[in-house]
Amino acid sequence: MILTAVINAIEIKENQHLRNNLVPWEPRHNQPSETRQLRSDLGIGPARLRFESDLFDLFHERREPAEILEDLVDLIGRRYSLIAYIFYLFDDNRFLPIGTTTFDRAFDELGIELRTAGRCSWENYQKFVESVQLVRAGLKDWIGIKNVHLIDAHSYLWLLVRLPQKVEQMQQQGLQRPGDLKAAMITLAQGVINRVDNATGSQSSGL
């Protein structure tokens, strides 16, 4: 039952515009989907019981999250996006989804020395969340809005990488798009860069 509930919380797609994009779960490049692979890996034997026990303990706060994350890594491998999404479902004030390639590029843009790809662990995940919290603080200071949620900073980092890619793709296809949105993102990024530098004492190279 728990595995089924997790899969239902992942496979959300009412239409092309209303779908879960916080964890990659649909089939890509002729590869099985994340959820299909999860079903295959866990089956109905001891592995599934262990997985469901870990999640039961997590959501009922019976064990430390660090211990559970490391146990999940041992059980299903370093499937960072999937594991992070489960933790985000558990507590969206403390945890975040992750797409390692996109966020590593965003951190590089902001001069944050953190790499997440292939490094799924409790320590790395905590550093990831802490880095997004730094960006959140920068956004709050820059745009003057107090109520900036952690997921808002997460979305900003995603857009920082993906929006220029989308604009470039549209231009290559001969389509026109006003450049003010991209310019605003870059301006906002520069403000965040300055504030992240002040918080960490580092110097970034800018955009």
PDB file of C-alpha atoms in Angstrom:
ATOM      1  CA  MET A   1       0.000   0.000   0.000  1.00  0.00           C
ATOM      2  CA  ILE A   2       2.761   2.460   0.873  1.00  0.00           C
ATOM      3  CA  LEU A   3       4.617   1.844  -2.392  1.00  0.00           C
ATOM      4  CA  THR A   4       1.374   2.363  -4.330  1.00  0.00           C
ATOM      5  CA  ALA A   5       0.737   5.634  -2.471  1.00  0.00           C
ATOM      6  CA  VAL A   6       4.257   6.865  -3.256  1.00  0.00           C
ATOM      7  CA  ILE A   7       3.860   6.024  -6.944  1.00  0.00           C
ATOM      8  CA  ASN A   8       0.485   7.790  -7.045  1.00  0.00           C
ATOM      9  CA  ALA A   9       2.110  10.862  -5.486  1.00  0.00           C
ATOM     10  CA  ILE A  10       4.706  10.813  -8.267  1.00  0.00           C
ATOM     11  CA  GLU A  11       2.652   9.932 -11.347  1.00  0.00           C
ATOM     12  CA  ILE A  12       0.573  13.102 -11.446  1.00  0.00           C
ATOM     13  CA  LYS A  13      -0.493  14.112 -14.931  1.00  0.00           C
ATOM     14  CA  GLU A  14      -3.954  15.535 -15.525  1.00  0.00           C
ATOM     15  CA  ASN A  15      -2.845  17.127 -18.802  1.00  0.00           C
ATOM     16  CA  GLN A  16       0.308  18.408 -20.486  1.00  0.00           C
ATOM     17  CA  HIS A  17       0.269  21.584 -18.406  1.00  0.00           C
ATOM     18  CA  LEU A  18      -0.750  20.081 -15.069  1.00  0.00           C
ATOM     19  CA  ARG A  19       1.748  17.379 -14.229  1.00  0.00           C
ATOM     20  CA  ASN A  20       4.383  16.587 -11.655  1.00  0.00           C
ATOM     21  CA  ASN A  21       7.655  18.104 -12.832  1.00  0.00           C
ATOM     22  CA  LEU A  22       9.467  17.950  -9.492  1.00  0.00           C
ATOM     23  CA  VAL A  23      10.855  14.484 -10.158  1.00  0.00           C
ATOM     24  CA  PRO A  24      11.510  12.886 -13.568  1.00  0.00           C
ATOM     25  CA  TRP A  25       9.130   9.937 -13.724  1.00  0.00           C
ATOM     26  CA  GLU A  26       7.978   9.590 -17.325  1.00  0.00           C
ATOM     27  CA  PRO A  27       9.882   7.292 -19.739  1.00  0.00           C
ATOM     28  CA  ARG A  28      12.779   8.973 -21.567  1.00  0.00           C
ATOM     29  CA  HIS A  29      15.075   7.817 -24.355  1.00  0.00           C
ATOM     30  CA  ASN A  30      13.489   4.350 -24.476  1.00  0.00           C
ATOM     31  CA  GLN A  31      14.299   3.834 -20.797  1.00  0.00           C
ATOM     32  CA  PRO A  32      11.712   2.617 -18.264  1.00  0.00           C
ATOM     33  CA  SER A  33      10.127   5.269 -16.103  1.00  0.00           C
ATOM     34  CA  GLU A  34      11.422   5.901 -12.602  1.00  0.00           C
ATOM     35  CA  THR A  35       8.276   4.460 -11.063  1.00  0.00           C
ATOM     36  CA  ARG A  36       8.238   1.401 -13.284  1.00  0.00           C
ATOM     37  CA  GLN A  37      11.860   0.740 -12.360  1.00  0.00           C
ATOM     38  CA  LEU A  38      10.963   1.157  -8.692  1.00  0.00           C
ATOM     39  CA  ARG A  39       8.200  -1.425  -8.983  1.00  0.00           C
ATOM     40  CA  SER A  40      10.574  -3.796 -10.762  1.00  0.00           C
ATOM     41  CA  ASP A  41      13.366  -3.356  -8.225  1.00  0.00           C
ATOM     42  CA  LEU A  42      11.192  -3.800  -5.158  1.00  0.00           C
ATOM     43  CA  GLY A  43       8.766  -6.451  -6.340  1.00  0.00           C
ATOM     44  CA  ILE A  44       6.653  -7.908  -3.549  1.00  0.00           C
ATOM     45  CA  GLY A  45       9.382  -9.436  -1.401  1.00  0.00           C
ATOM     46  CA  PRO A  46      11.728  -8.327   1.387  1.00  0.00           C
ATOM     47  CA  ALA A  47      13.024  -5.292  -0.551  1.00  0.00           C
ATOM     48  CA  ARG A  48       9.527  -3.839  -0.792  1.00  0.00           C
ATOM     49  CA  LEU A  49       8.862  -4.484   2.884  1.00  0.00           C
ATOM     50  CA  ARG A  50      12.090  -2.735   3.788  1.00  0.00           C
ATOM     51  CA  PHE A  51      11.259   0.236   1.531  1.00  0.00           C
ATOM     52  CA  GLU A  52       7.776   0.589   2.990  1.00  0.00           C
ATOM     53  CA  SER A  53       9.132   0.246   6.514  1.00  0.00           C
ATOM     54  CA  ASP A  54      11.608   3.072   5.853  1.00  0.00           C
ATOM     55  CA  LEU A  55       8.850   5.339   4.575  1.00  0.00           C
ATOM     56  CA  PHE A  56       6.528   4.449   7.435  1.00  0.00           C
ATOM     57  CA  ASP A  57       9.288   5.351   9.888  1.00  0.00           C
ATOM     58  CA  LEU A  58      10.003   8.593   8.038  1.00  0.00           C
ATOM     59  CA  PHE A  59       6.436   9.878   7.923  1.00  0.00           C
ATOM     60  CA  HIS A  60       5.750   8.804  11.503  1.00  0.00           C
ATOM     61  CA  GLU A  61       9.091  10.267  12.673  1.00  0.00           C
ATOM     62  CA  ARG A  62      10.153   7.015  14.281  1.00  0.00           C
ATOM     63  CA  ARG A  63      13.783   7.258  13.127  1.00  0.00           C
ATOM     64  CA  GLU A  64      16.163  10.007  12.134  1.00  0.00           C
ATOM     65  CA  PRO A  65      15.788  11.199   8.507  1.00  0.00           C
ATOM     66  CA  ALA A  66      19.551  10.853   7.990  1.00  0.00           C
ATOM     67  CA  GLU A  67      19.430   7.156   8.854  1.00  0.00           C
ATOM     68  CA  ILE A  68      16.425   6.573   6.601  1.00  0.00           C
ATOM     69  CA  LEU A  69      17.974   8.372   3.627  1.00  0.00           C
ATOM     70  CA  GLU A  70      21.142   6.331   3.867  1.00  0.00           C
ATOM     71  CA  ASP A  71      19.075   3.147   4.149  1.00  0.00           C
ATOM     72  CA  LEU A  72      17.130   4.094   1.005  1.00  0.00           C
ATOM     73  CA  VAL A  73      20.399   4.702  -0.857  1.00  0.00           C
ATOM     74  CA  ASP A  74      21.576   1.257   0.202  1.00  0.00           C
ATOM     75  CA  LEU A  75      18.282  -0.276  -0.897  1.00  0.00           C
ATOM     76  CA  ILE A  76      17.534   1.409  -4.254  1.00  0.00           C
ATOM     77  CA  GLY A  77      20.817   3.107  -5.106  1.00  0.00           C
ATOM     78  CA  ARG A  78      21.771   6.748  -5.449  1.00  0.00           C
ATOM     79  CA  ARG A  79      18.515   7.770  -7.102  1.00  0.00           C
ATOM     80  CA  TYR A  80      18.802  11.310  -5.823  1.00  0.00           C
ATOM     81  CA  SER A  81      15.732  12.800  -7.525  1.00  0.00           C
ATOM     82  CA  LEU A  82      13.431  10.060  -6.286  1.00  0.00           C
ATOM     83  CA  ILE A  83      14.743  10.027  -2.724  1.00  0.00           C
ATOM     84  CA  ALA A  84      14.732  13.824  -2.440  1.00  0.00           C
ATOM     85  CA  TYR A  85      11.156  13.964  -3.703  1.00  0.00           C
ATOM     86  CA  ILE A  86      10.066  11.490  -1.025  1.00  0.00           C
ATOM     87  CA  PHE A  87      11.658  13.683   1.634  1.00  0.00           C
ATOM     88  CA  TYR A  88       9.974  16.744   0.117  1.00  0.00           C
ATOM     89  CA  LEU A  89       6.609  15.006   0.443  1.00  0.00           C
ATOM     90  CA  PHE A  90       7.433  14.317   4.081  1.00  0.00           C
ATOM     91  CA  ASP A  91       8.264  17.944   4.974  1.00  0.00           C
ATOM     92  CA  ASP A  92       8.314  20.682   2.338  1.00  0.00           C
ATOM     93  CA  ASN A  93       9.648  23.206   4.851  1.00  0.00           C
ATOM     94  CA  ARG A  94      12.851  21.248   5.458  1.00  0.00           C
ATOM     95  CA  PHE A  95      13.454  19.331   2.247  1.00  0.00           C
ATOM     96  CA  LEU A  96      13.421  19.918  -1.500  1.00  0.00           C
ATOM     97  CA  PRO A  97      13.249  18.020  -4.773  1.00  0.00           C
ATOM     98  CA  ILE A  98      16.421  17.940  -6.823  1.00  0.00           C
ATOM     99  CA  GLY A  99      17.522  17.617 -10.417  1.00  0.00           C
ATOM    100  CA  THR A 100      21.280  17.318 -10.067  1.00  0.00           C
ATOM    101  CA  THR A 101      22.317  18.448 -13.556  1.00  0.00           C
ATOM    102  CA  THR A 102      20.196  21.597 -13.514  1.00  0.00           C
ATOM    103  CA  PHE A 103      21.027  22.604  -9.961  1.00  0.00           C
ATOM    104  CA  ASP A 104      24.738  21.977 -10.329  1.00  0.00           C
ATOM    105  CA  ARG A 105      24.704  24.387 -13.273  1.00  0.00           C
ATOM    106  CA  ALA A 106      22.692  26.936 -11.294  1.00  0.00           C
ATOM    107  CA  PHE A 107      25.098  26.746  -8.360  1.00  0.00           C
ATOM    108  CA  ASP A 108      27.979  27.199 -10.760  1.00  0.00           C
ATOM    109  CA  GLU A 109      26.306  30.347 -12.118  1.00  0.00           C
ATOM    110  CA  LEU A 110      26.034  31.725  -8.591  1.00  0.00           C
ATOM    111  CA  GLY A 111      29.527  30.771  -7.515  1.00  0.00           C
ATOM    112  CA  ILE A 112      28.333  28.179  -4.993  1.00  0.00           C
ATOM    113  CA  GLU A 113      30.892  25.396  -4.734  1.00  0.00           C
ATOM    114  CA  LEU A 114      28.601  22.413  -4.446  1.00  0.00           C
ATOM    115  CA  ARG A 115      28.150  19.391  -6.689  1.00  0.00           C
ATOM    116  CA  THR A 116      25.291  16.962  -6.267  1.00  0.00           C
ATOM    117  CA  ALA A 117      25.443  14.686  -9.330  1.00  0.00           C
ATOM    118  CA  GLY A 118      26.292  11.148  -8.269  1.00  0.00           C
ATOM    119  CA  ARG A 119      26.646  12.207  -4.641  1.00  0.00           C
ATOM    120  CA  CYS A 120      23.371  11.237  -3.033  1.00  0.00           C
ATOM    121  CA  SER A 121      23.993  11.156   0.704  1.00  0.00           C
ATOM    122  CA  TRP A 122      22.566  12.830   3.779  1.00  0.00           C
ATOM    123  CA  GLU A 123      25.553  15.165   4.046  1.00  0.00           C
ATOM    124  CA  ASN A 124      25.328  16.238   0.413  1.00  0.00           C
ATOM    125  CA  TYR A 125      21.556  16.657   0.589  1.00  0.00           C
ATOM    126  CA  GLN A 126      21.870  18.888   3.646  1.00  0.00           C
ATOM    127  CA  LYS A 127      24.425  21.035   1.840  1.00  0.00           C
ATOM    128  CA  PHE A 128      22.050  21.263  -1.124  1.00  0.00           C
ATOM    129  CA  VAL A 129      19.184  22.490   1.066  1.00  0.00           C
ATOM    130  CA  GLU A 130      21.485  24.923   2.869  1.00  0.00           C
ATOM    131  CA  SER A 131      22.628  26.342  -0.478  1.00  0.00           C
ATOM    132  CA  VAL A 132      19.033  26.894  -1.584  1.00  0.00           C
ATOM    133  CA  GLN A 133      18.383  28.589   1.769  1.00  0.00           C
ATOM    134  CA  LEU A 134      21.231  30.988   0.978  1.00  0.00           C
ATOM    135  CA  VAL A 135      19.627  31.784  -2.352  1.00  0.00           C
ATOM    136  CA  ARG A 136      16.277  32.238  -0.612  1.00  0.00           C
ATOM    137  CA  ALA A 137      17.849  34.805   1.711  1.00  0.00           C
ATOM    138  CA  GLY A 138      19.330  36.600  -1.285  1.00  0.00           C
ATOM    139  CA  LEU A 139      15.973  36.704  -3.048  1.00  0.00           C
ATOM    140  CA  LYS A 140      14.210  38.042   0.034  1.00  0.00           C
ATOM    141  CA  ASP A 141      16.760  40.821   0.362  1.00  0.00           C
ATOM    142  CA  TRP A 142      16.797  41.654  -3.345  1.00  0.00           C
ATOM    143  CA  ILE A 143      13.089  41.781  -4.137  1.00  0.00           C
ATOM    144  CA  GLY A 144      11.966  42.951  -0.708  1.00  0.00           C
ATOM    145  CA  ILE A 145       9.347  40.260  -0.117  1.00  0.00           C
ATOM    146  CA  LYS A 146       9.404  38.581   3.267  1.00  0.00           C
ATOM    147  CA  ASN A 147       7.355  35.516   2.401  1.00  0.00           C
ATOM    148  CA  VAL A 148       9.732  33.721   0.026  1.00  0.00           C
ATOM    149  CA  HIS A 149       9.356  29.990   0.514  1.00  0.00           C
ATOM    150  CA  LEU A 150      12.166  27.515   0.099  1.00  0.00           C
ATOM    151  CA  ILE A 151      10.469  26.047  -2.971  1.00  0.00           C
ATOM    152  CA  ASP A 152      10.366  29.565  -4.508  1.00  0.00           C
ATOM    153  CA  ALA A 153      14.159  29.757  -4.348  1.00  0.00           C
ATOM    154  CA  HIS A 154      14.266  26.235  -5.775  1.00  0.00           C
ATOM    155  CA  SER A 155      12.071  27.334  -8.702  1.00  0.00           C
ATOM    156  CA  TYR A 156      14.247  30.391  -9.257  1.00  0.00           C
ATOM    157  CA  LEU A 157      17.376  28.244  -9.555  1.00  0.00           C
ATOM    158  CA  TRP A 158      15.616  25.956 -12.028  1.00  0.00           C
ATOM    159  CA  LEU A 159      14.536  28.924 -14.150  1.00  0.00           C
ATOM    160  CA  LEU A 160      18.003  30.423 -14.011  1.00  0.00           C
ATOM    161  CA  VAL A 161      19.237  27.475 -16.068  1.00  0.00           C
ATOM    162  CA  ARG A 162      16.165  26.460 -18.039  1.00  0.00           C
ATOM    163  CA  LEU A 163      14.762  29.833 -19.102  1.00  0.00           C
ATOM    164  CA  PRO A 164      17.783  30.908 -21.179  1.00  0.00           C
ATOM    165  CA  GLN A 165      17.802  27.445 -22.747  1.00  0.00           C
ATOM    166  CA  LYS A 166      14.139  27.820 -23.691  1.00  0.00           C
ATOM    167  CA  VAL A 167      14.648  31.305 -25.117  1.00  0.00           C
ATOM    168  CA  GLU A 168      17.601  30.115 -27.183  1.00  0.00           C
ATOM    169  CA  GLN A 169      15.631  27.127 -28.444  1.00  0.00           C
ATOM    170  CA  MET A 170      12.750  29.337 -29.546  1.00  0.00           C
ATOM    171  CA  GLN A 171      15.130  31.717 -31.299  1.00  0.00           C
ATOM    172  CA  GLN A 172      16.726  28.817 -33.160  1.00  0.00           C
ATOM    173  CA  GLN A 173      13.266  27.799 -34.317  1.00  0.00           C
ATOM    174  CA  GLY A 174      12.704  31.271 -35.704  1.00  0.00           C
ATOM    175  CA  LEU A 175      10.244  32.268 -33.001  1.00  0.00           C
ATOM    176  CA  GLN A 176      10.349  35.603 -31.277  1.00  0.00           C
ATOM    177  CA  ARG A 177      10.054  36.172 -27.568  1.00  0.00           C
ATOM    178  CA  PRO A 178      10.428  39.454 -25.662  1.00  0.00           C
ATOM    179  CA  GLY A 179      13.781  39.545 -23.934  1.00  0.00           C
ATOM    180  CA  ASP A 180      12.611  41.407 -20.835  1.00  0.00           C
ATOM    181  CA  LEU A 181      11.873  38.215 -18.867  1.00  0.00           C
ATOM    182  CA  LYS A 182      15.317  36.789 -19.544  1.00  0.00           C
ATOM    183  CA  ALA A 183      16.907  40.130 -18.705  1.00  0.00           C
ATOM    184  CA  ALA A 184      14.959  40.293 -15.457  1.00  0.00           C
ATOM    185  CA  MET A 185      16.155  36.812 -14.500  1.00  0.00           C
ATOM    186  CA  ILE A 186      19.760  37.775 -15.169  1.00  0.00           C
ATOM    187  CA  THR A 187      19.413  40.994 -13.171  1.00  0.00           C
ATOM    188  CA  LEU A 188      17.861  39.092 -10.303  1.00  0.00           C
ATOM    189  CA  ALA A 189      20.603  36.485 -10.505  1.00  0.00           C
ATOM    190  CA  GLN A 190      23.259  39.177 -10.222  1.00  0.00           C
ATOM    191  CA  GLY A 191      21.625  40.450  -7.056  1.00  0.00           C
ATOM    192  CA  VAL A 192      21.575  36.942  -5.619  1.00  0.00           C
ATOM    193  CA  ILE A 193      25.223  36.443  -6.603  1.00  0.00           C
ATOM    194  CA  ASN A 194      26.229  39.525  -4.628  1.00  0.00           C
ATOM    195  CA  ARG A 195      24.312  38.419  -1.562  1.00  0.00           C
ATOM    196  CA  VAL A 196      25.544  34.845  -1.703  1.00  0.00           C
ATOM    197  CA  ASP A 197      29.100  36.179  -1.940  1.00  0.00           C
ATOM    198  CA  ASN A 198      28.538  38.348   1.121  1.00  0.00           C
ATOM    199  CA  ALA A 199      27.098  35.409   3.049  1.00  0.00           C
ATOM    200  CA  THR A 200      29.863  32.962   2.149  1.00  0.00           C
ATOM    201  CA  GLY A 201      32.803  35.344   1.835  1.00  0.00           C
ATOM    202  CA  SER A 202      33.487  33.978  -1.661  1.00  0.00           C
ATOM    203  CA  GLN A 203      33.918  35.747  -4.948  1.00  0.00           C
ATOM    204  CA  SER A 204      31.918  34.579  -7.959  1.00  0.00           C
ATOM    205  CA  SER A 205      32.697  35.242 -11.570  1.00  0.00           C
ATOM    206  CA  GLY A 206      29.190  36.456 -12.452  1.00  0.00           C
ATOM    207  CA  LEU A 207      27.029  35.418 -15.361  1.00  0.00           C
TER     208      LEU A 207
END
